[in-house]
Every structure is written in structure tokens, then in C-alpha cells.
Amino acid sequence: MGIYTKTGDKGTTSLFDGKRISKDDIRVESYGTVDELGTFMGLAKSYVNDKEMYDTIQEIQNKLFTVATNLATEDDSKVKFHILEEDILNLEKLIDKYMGALNDPTGFIVPGTNKKSAYLHVARTVCRRAERRIISLSGVAEVDPLVIKYVNRLSDVLYAMGRYSEEEQVKVKY
């Protein structure tokens, strides 16, 4: 079975609910950036040797499919799974856990004292871009506010995990 459908050859793609739109539509850019984020998280995960962090990243990657499905669907009645307030609370617990383990540091650091932390920080910056794309989408279409909130918290989780994973905290020298 081939994966090509040839339906996108003229620059359009199909949303989850079947509607066809241009591949450069902000909706496609939004869920496409979330897809990119999940992929970078997978790359970071491949360098994580802590089983708990590995499992956490994998759980978040799965949750990103819920985020993407919500973004890739104009007809909300066709969305089966949604981000819940509980999902956001789980992210906040992760932020508290990893930042608390570092005694809640302040100030900027130079990221990337090892591959694991470097890729987590790349994922963080992709997450911030996804958030910006989702905000752009929310200016022209209805977006579940919990999706926006989830992606915002997720960037903080990735920052906390990245910072926690640094071999040393290299402070920025201005």
C-alpha cells in the first residue's frame, strides 16, 4: 500500500474533518509545527537515559496528537479527544518537579552542555514557535483555549527538563 494519494499535488491538503485547504494556511502551519515539535521531542528522548523522563516525554508526544487533531479540525463536533485542565495541571507538576530539583534557579543559561539538554532546548524553541502559530490561528479561527494553555505550559516543561538535564549551569555573560 502506498502512502501517496496525489491529492496534495496542487498545493492543498485535507483537514481531519475532510475540508481541503491550502498547504500554507495558518491552520496547517499550526498543526505542522506541533508535528515538528513532537519529532524533536522524539530526538531528545533518544538521548535521555532516565526512564521516568523518557516515559514523560513519550506521554507528551502522544498528547501532542490530541493538540494537532484539535488544530487540524474546523468542525469541533468531529474532535473526539480534547485537552483537559488536568493535562495542564500535570505539566505544571512537571515544571515544579524539575525546577524544584534545581532549587528554582533564576537567570539565563547557555543551553546545550550535552546532547540531551541541547535537543530539549531545541524542542522548547519549536514549542514556542508552535505557540506563536496557534495564536495566529486563533486570530482568524476558533481555537480551544486549553490547547493554547497546554502548549504554553509545555514550553515551560521543556525548559525545565532541558535545564535539569544540563551537565552544568553555564550562566550567560553579558
PDB file of C-alpha atoms in Angstrom:
ATOM      1  CA  MET A   1       0.000   0.000   0.000  1.00  0.00           C
ATOM      2  CA  GLY A   2       1.433   3.376  -0.989  1.00  0.00           C
ATOM      3  CA  ILE A   3       1.262   6.441   1.197  1.00  0.00           C
ATOM      4  CA  TYR A   4       0.856   8.836  -1.703  1.00  0.00           C
ATOM      5  CA  THR A   5      -2.628   9.960  -2.618  1.00  0.00           C
ATOM      6  CA  LYS A   6      -1.699  12.631  -5.180  1.00  0.00           C
ATOM      7  CA  THR A   7      -4.482  14.792  -3.725  1.00  0.00           C
ATOM      8  CA  GLY A   8      -1.945  17.328  -2.487  1.00  0.00           C
ATOM      9  CA  ASP A   9      -0.158  17.784  -5.782  1.00  0.00           C
ATOM     10  CA  LYS A  10      -1.886  21.107  -6.393  1.00  0.00           C
ATOM     11  CA  GLY A  11      -0.961  22.626  -3.033  1.00  0.00           C
ATOM     12  CA  THR A  12      -3.926  21.659  -0.912  1.00  0.00           C
ATOM     13  CA  THR A  13      -4.357  19.227   1.939  1.00  0.00           C
ATOM     14  CA  SER A  14      -7.277  17.688   3.741  1.00  0.00           C
ATOM     15  CA  LEU A  15      -8.143  18.576   7.320  1.00  0.00           C
ATOM     16  CA  PHE A  16      -9.174  15.918   9.826  1.00  0.00           C
ATOM     17  CA  ASP A  17     -12.838  16.733   9.135  1.00  0.00           C
ATOM     18  CA  GLY A  18     -12.364  16.378   5.357  1.00  0.00           C
ATOM     19  CA  LYS A  19     -12.256  20.046   4.347  1.00  0.00           C
ATOM     20  CA  ARG A  20      -9.494  20.882   1.821  1.00  0.00           C
ATOM     21  CA  ILE A  21      -7.337  23.943   2.395  1.00  0.00           C
ATOM     22  CA  SER A  22      -4.074  25.383   1.097  1.00  0.00           C
ATOM     23  CA  LYS A  23      -0.920  23.796   2.482  1.00  0.00           C
ATOM     24  CA  ASP A  24       0.326  27.229   3.533  1.00  0.00           C
ATOM     25  CA  ASP A  25      -2.801  28.016   5.574  1.00  0.00           C
ATOM     26  CA  ILE A  26      -2.071  29.095   9.159  1.00  0.00           C
ATOM     27  CA  ARG A  27      -4.062  26.079  10.382  1.00  0.00           C
ATOM     28  CA  VAL A  28      -1.694  23.714   8.543  1.00  0.00           C
ATOM     29  CA  GLU A  29       1.287  25.728   9.780  1.00  0.00           C
ATOM     30  CA  SER A  30      -0.030  25.373  13.341  1.00  0.00           C
ATOM     31  CA  TYR A  31      -0.512  21.620  13.416  1.00  0.00           C
ATOM     32  CA  GLY A  32       2.558  21.106  11.240  1.00  0.00           C
ATOM     33  CA  THR A  33       4.692  22.914  13.794  1.00  0.00           C
ATOM     34  CA  VAL A  34       3.174  20.764  16.543  1.00  0.00           C
ATOM     35  CA  ASP A  35       4.188  17.721  14.463  1.00  0.00           C
ATOM     36  CA  GLU A  36       7.712  19.134  14.186  1.00  0.00           C
ATOM     37  CA  LEU A  37       7.735  19.633  17.958  1.00  0.00           C
ATOM     38  CA  GLY A  38       6.763  16.022  18.591  1.00  0.00           C
ATOM     39  CA  THR A  39       9.538  14.872  16.284  1.00  0.00           C
ATOM     40  CA  PHE A  40      12.164  16.990  18.047  1.00  0.00           C
ATOM     41  CA  MET A  41      10.907  15.659  21.362  1.00  0.00           C
ATOM     42  CA  GLY A  42      11.473  12.155  19.976  1.00  0.00           C
ATOM     43  CA  LEU A  43      15.024  13.118  19.068  1.00  0.00           C
ATOM     44  CA  ALA A  44      15.622  14.487  22.563  1.00  0.00           C
ATOM     45  CA  LYS A  45      14.049  11.380  24.079  1.00  0.00           C
ATOM     46  CA  SER A  46      16.559   9.193  22.252  1.00  0.00           C
ATOM     47  CA  TYR A  47      19.330  10.785  24.361  1.00  0.00           C
ATOM     48  CA  VAL A  48      17.500  10.549  27.696  1.00  0.00           C
ATOM     49  CA  ASN A  49      18.774   7.767  29.944  1.00  0.00           C
ATOM     50  CA  ASP A  50      16.329   8.488  32.796  1.00  0.00           C
ATOM     51  CA  LYS A  51      13.328   6.146  32.350  1.00  0.00           C
ATOM     52  CA  GLU A  52      10.897   8.471  34.099  1.00  0.00           C
ATOM     53  CA  MET A  53      11.833  11.430  31.886  1.00  0.00           C
ATOM     54  CA  TYR A  54      11.783   9.191  28.806  1.00  0.00           C
ATOM     55  CA  ASP A  55       8.273   7.970  29.636  1.00  0.00           C
ATOM     56  CA  THR A  56       7.118  11.521  30.375  1.00  0.00           C
ATOM     57  CA  ILE A  57       8.346  12.756  27.005  1.00  0.00           C
ATOM     58  CA  GLN A  58       6.603   9.870  25.279  1.00  0.00           C
ATOM     59  CA  GLU A  59       3.336  10.641  27.086  1.00  0.00           C
ATOM     60  CA  ILE A  60       3.591  14.273  25.996  1.00  0.00           C
ATOM     61  CA  GLN A  61       4.314  13.200  22.414  1.00  0.00           C
ATOM     62  CA  ASN A  62       1.074  11.220  22.481  1.00  0.00           C
ATOM     63  CA  LYS A  63      -0.814  14.206  23.896  1.00  0.00           C
ATOM     64  CA  LEU A  64       0.522  16.334  21.038  1.00  0.00           C
ATOM     65  CA  PHE A  65      -1.597  14.214  18.693  1.00  0.00           C
ATOM     66  CA  THR A  66      -4.645  15.489  20.592  1.00  0.00           C
ATOM     67  CA  VAL A  67      -3.357  19.045  20.172  1.00  0.00           C
ATOM     68  CA  ALA A  68      -2.734  18.537  16.452  1.00  0.00           C
ATOM     69  CA  THR A  69      -6.117  16.894  15.884  1.00  0.00           C
ATOM     70  CA  ASN A  70      -7.843  19.854  17.504  1.00  0.00           C
ATOM     71  CA  LEU A  71      -5.877  22.256  15.302  1.00  0.00           C
ATOM     72  CA  ALA A  72      -6.472  20.193  12.152  1.00  0.00           C
ATOM     73  CA  THR A  73     -10.251  20.218  12.521  1.00  0.00           C
ATOM     74  CA  GLU A  74     -12.558  23.127  11.817  1.00  0.00           C
ATOM     75  CA  ASP A  75     -15.700  21.242  12.849  1.00  0.00           C
ATOM     76  CA  ASP A  76     -15.283  20.844  16.617  1.00  0.00           C
ATOM     77  CA  SER A  77     -18.076  18.256  16.732  1.00  0.00           C
ATOM     78  CA  LYS A  78     -15.744  15.848  14.893  1.00  0.00           C
ATOM     79  CA  VAL A  79     -12.996  16.070  17.518  1.00  0.00           C
ATOM     80  CA  LYS A  80     -13.135  13.038  19.816  1.00  0.00           C
ATOM     81  CA  PHE A  81     -10.342  13.982  22.219  1.00  0.00           C
ATOM     82  CA  HIS A  82      -9.634  17.309  23.880  1.00  0.00           C
ATOM     83  CA  ILE A  83      -7.011  18.842  26.108  1.00  0.00           C
ATOM     84  CA  LEU A  84      -8.299  18.921  29.685  1.00  0.00           C
ATOM     85  CA  GLU A  85      -7.438  21.145  32.613  1.00  0.00           C
ATOM     86  CA  GLU A  86      -5.950  18.008  34.200  1.00  0.00           C
ATOM     87  CA  ASP A  87      -3.415  17.843  31.344  1.00  0.00           C
ATOM     88  CA  ILE A  88      -2.256  21.356  32.158  1.00  0.00           C
ATOM     89  CA  LEU A  89      -2.022  20.578  35.865  1.00  0.00           C
ATOM     90  CA  ASN A  90       0.169  17.574  35.011  1.00  0.00           C
ATOM     91  CA  LEU A  91       2.519  19.851  33.079  1.00  0.00           C
ATOM     92  CA  GLU A  92       2.661  22.297  35.987  1.00  0.00           C
ATOM     93  CA  LYS A  93       3.649  19.447  38.308  1.00  0.00           C
ATOM     94  CA  LEU A  94       6.491  18.569  35.937  1.00  0.00           C
ATOM     95  CA  ILE A  95       7.699  22.170  35.874  1.00  0.00           C
ATOM     96  CA  ASP A  96       7.675  22.277  39.675  1.00  0.00           C
ATOM     97  CA  LYS A  97       9.472  18.935  39.875  1.00  0.00           C
ATOM     98  CA  TYR A  98      12.354  19.748  37.558  1.00  0.00           C
ATOM     99  CA  MET A  99      12.815  23.379  38.579  1.00  0.00           C
ATOM    100  CA  GLY A 100      12.468  22.407  42.245  1.00  0.00           C
ATOM    101  CA  ALA A 101      15.237  19.831  41.819  1.00  0.00           C
ATOM    102  CA  LEU A 102      17.455  22.747  40.749  1.00  0.00           C
ATOM    103  CA  ASN A 103      16.345  24.902  43.705  1.00  0.00           C
ATOM    104  CA  ASP A 104      14.326  27.153  41.366  1.00  0.00           C
ATOM    105  CA  PRO A 105      17.233  28.894  39.606  1.00  0.00           C
ATOM    106  CA  THR A 106      16.962  32.322  38.051  1.00  0.00           C
ATOM    107  CA  GLY A 107      18.809  33.952  35.188  1.00  0.00           C
ATOM    108  CA  PHE A 108      19.579  32.775  31.698  1.00  0.00           C
ATOM    109  CA  ILE A 109      21.916  29.911  30.886  1.00  0.00           C
ATOM    110  CA  VAL A 110      23.701  28.953  27.706  1.00  0.00           C
ATOM    111  CA  PRO A 111      21.860  25.784  26.653  1.00  0.00           C
ATOM    112  CA  GLY A 112      23.438  22.575  25.479  1.00  0.00           C
ATOM    113  CA  THR A 113      26.152  21.197  27.727  1.00  0.00           C
ATOM    114  CA  ASN A 114      25.167  17.764  26.358  1.00  0.00           C
ATOM    115  CA  LYS A 115      23.031  16.364  23.536  1.00  0.00           C
ATOM    116  CA  LYS A 116      20.068  15.589  25.775  1.00  0.00           C
ATOM    117  CA  SER A 117      19.765  19.135  27.087  1.00  0.00           C
ATOM    118  CA  ALA A 118      20.518  20.668  23.687  1.00  0.00           C
ATOM    119  CA  TYR A 119      17.719  18.760  21.974  1.00  0.00           C
ATOM    120  CA  LEU A 120      15.292  19.518  24.797  1.00  0.00           C
ATOM    121  CA  HIS A 121      16.058  23.211  24.317  1.00  0.00           C
ATOM    122  CA  VAL A 122      15.568  22.891  20.542  1.00  0.00           C
ATOM    123  CA  ALA A 123      12.198  21.283  21.272  1.00  0.00           C
ATOM    124  CA  ARG A 124      11.421  24.207  23.608  1.00  0.00           C
ATOM    125  CA  THR A 125      12.087  26.754  20.873  1.00  0.00           C
ATOM    126  CA  VAL A 126       9.977  24.794  18.378  1.00  0.00           C
ATOM    127  CA  CYS A 127       7.239  24.681  21.010  1.00  0.00           C
ATOM    128  CA  ARG A 128       7.373  28.472  21.339  1.00  0.00           C
ATOM    129  CA  ARG A 129       7.057  28.763  17.553  1.00  0.00           C
ATOM    130  CA  ALA A 130       4.090  26.378  17.609  1.00  0.00           C
ATOM    131  CA  GLU A 131       2.501  28.583  20.241  1.00  0.00           C
ATOM    132  CA  ARG A 132       3.002  31.662  18.051  1.00  0.00           C
ATOM    133  CA  ARG A 133       1.444  29.878  15.062  1.00  0.00           C
ATOM    134  CA  ILE A 134      -1.511  28.761  17.200  1.00  0.00           C
ATOM    135  CA  ILE A 135      -2.018  32.330  18.427  1.00  0.00           C
ATOM    136  CA  SER A 136      -2.005  33.481  14.791  1.00  0.00           C
ATOM    137  CA  LEU A 137      -4.625  30.840  14.015  1.00  0.00           C
ATOM    138  CA  SER A 138      -6.737  31.975  16.967  1.00  0.00           C
ATOM    139  CA  GLY A 139      -6.890  35.418  15.365  1.00  0.00           C
ATOM    140  CA  VAL A 140      -8.814  34.024  12.389  1.00  0.00           C
ATOM    141  CA  ALA A 141     -10.487  30.868  13.722  1.00  0.00           C
ATOM    142  CA  GLU A 142     -11.802  29.362  16.932  1.00  0.00           C
ATOM    143  CA  VAL A 143      -9.079  27.589  18.925  1.00  0.00           C
ATOM    144  CA  ASP A 144      -9.734  25.764  22.180  1.00  0.00           C
ATOM    145  CA  PRO A 145      -8.174  27.973  24.895  1.00  0.00           C
ATOM    146  CA  LEU A 146      -6.913  24.844  26.669  1.00  0.00           C
ATOM    147  CA  VAL A 147      -4.854  23.960  23.586  1.00  0.00           C
ATOM    148  CA  ILE A 148      -3.145  27.350  23.784  1.00  0.00           C
ATOM    149  CA  LYS A 149      -2.615  26.971  27.521  1.00  0.00           C
ATOM    150  CA  TYR A 150      -1.236  23.439  27.114  1.00  0.00           C
ATOM    151  CA  VAL A 151       1.343  24.459  24.520  1.00  0.00           C
ATOM    152  CA  ASN A 152       2.377  27.433  26.653  1.00  0.00           C
ATOM    153  CA  ARG A 153       2.950  25.204  29.687  1.00  0.00           C
ATOM    154  CA  LEU A 154       4.693  22.606  27.555  1.00  0.00           C
ATOM    155  CA  SER A 155       7.382  25.087  26.557  1.00  0.00           C
ATOM    156  CA  ASP A 156       7.999  25.672  30.264  1.00  0.00           C
ATOM    157  CA  VAL A 157       8.223  21.910  30.842  1.00  0.00           C
ATOM    158  CA  LEU A 158      10.772  21.570  28.062  1.00  0.00           C
ATOM    159  CA  TYR A 159      12.760  24.464  29.512  1.00  0.00           C
ATOM    160  CA  ALA A 160      12.686  22.858  32.962  1.00  0.00           C
ATOM    161  CA  MET A 161      13.685  19.447  31.615  1.00  0.00           C
ATOM    162  CA  GLY A 162      16.402  20.968  29.467  1.00  0.00           C
ATOM    163  CA  ARG A 163      17.805  22.986  32.314  1.00  0.00           C
ATOM    164  CA  TYR A 164      17.620  19.994  34.662  1.00  0.00           C
ATOM    165  CA  SER A 165      19.464  17.898  32.078  1.00  0.00           C
ATOM    166  CA  GLU A 166      22.404  20.288  31.706  1.00  0.00           C
ATOM    167  CA  GLU A 167      25.713  18.901  32.945  1.00  0.00           C
ATOM    168  CA  GLU A 168      26.424  22.344  34.342  1.00  0.00           C
ATOM    169  CA  GLN A 169      24.516  25.603  34.540  1.00  0.00           C
ATOM    170  CA  VAL A 170      26.572  27.901  32.306  1.00  0.00           C
ATOM    171  CA  LYS A 171      25.391  31.419  33.155  1.00  0.00           C
ATOM    172  CA  VAL A 172      25.092  33.952  30.362  1.00  0.00           C
ATOM    173  CA  LYS A 173      27.888  36.537  30.415  1.00  0.00           C
ATOM    174  CA  TYR A 174      26.720  39.893  29.076  1.00  0.00           C
TER     175      TYR A 174
END
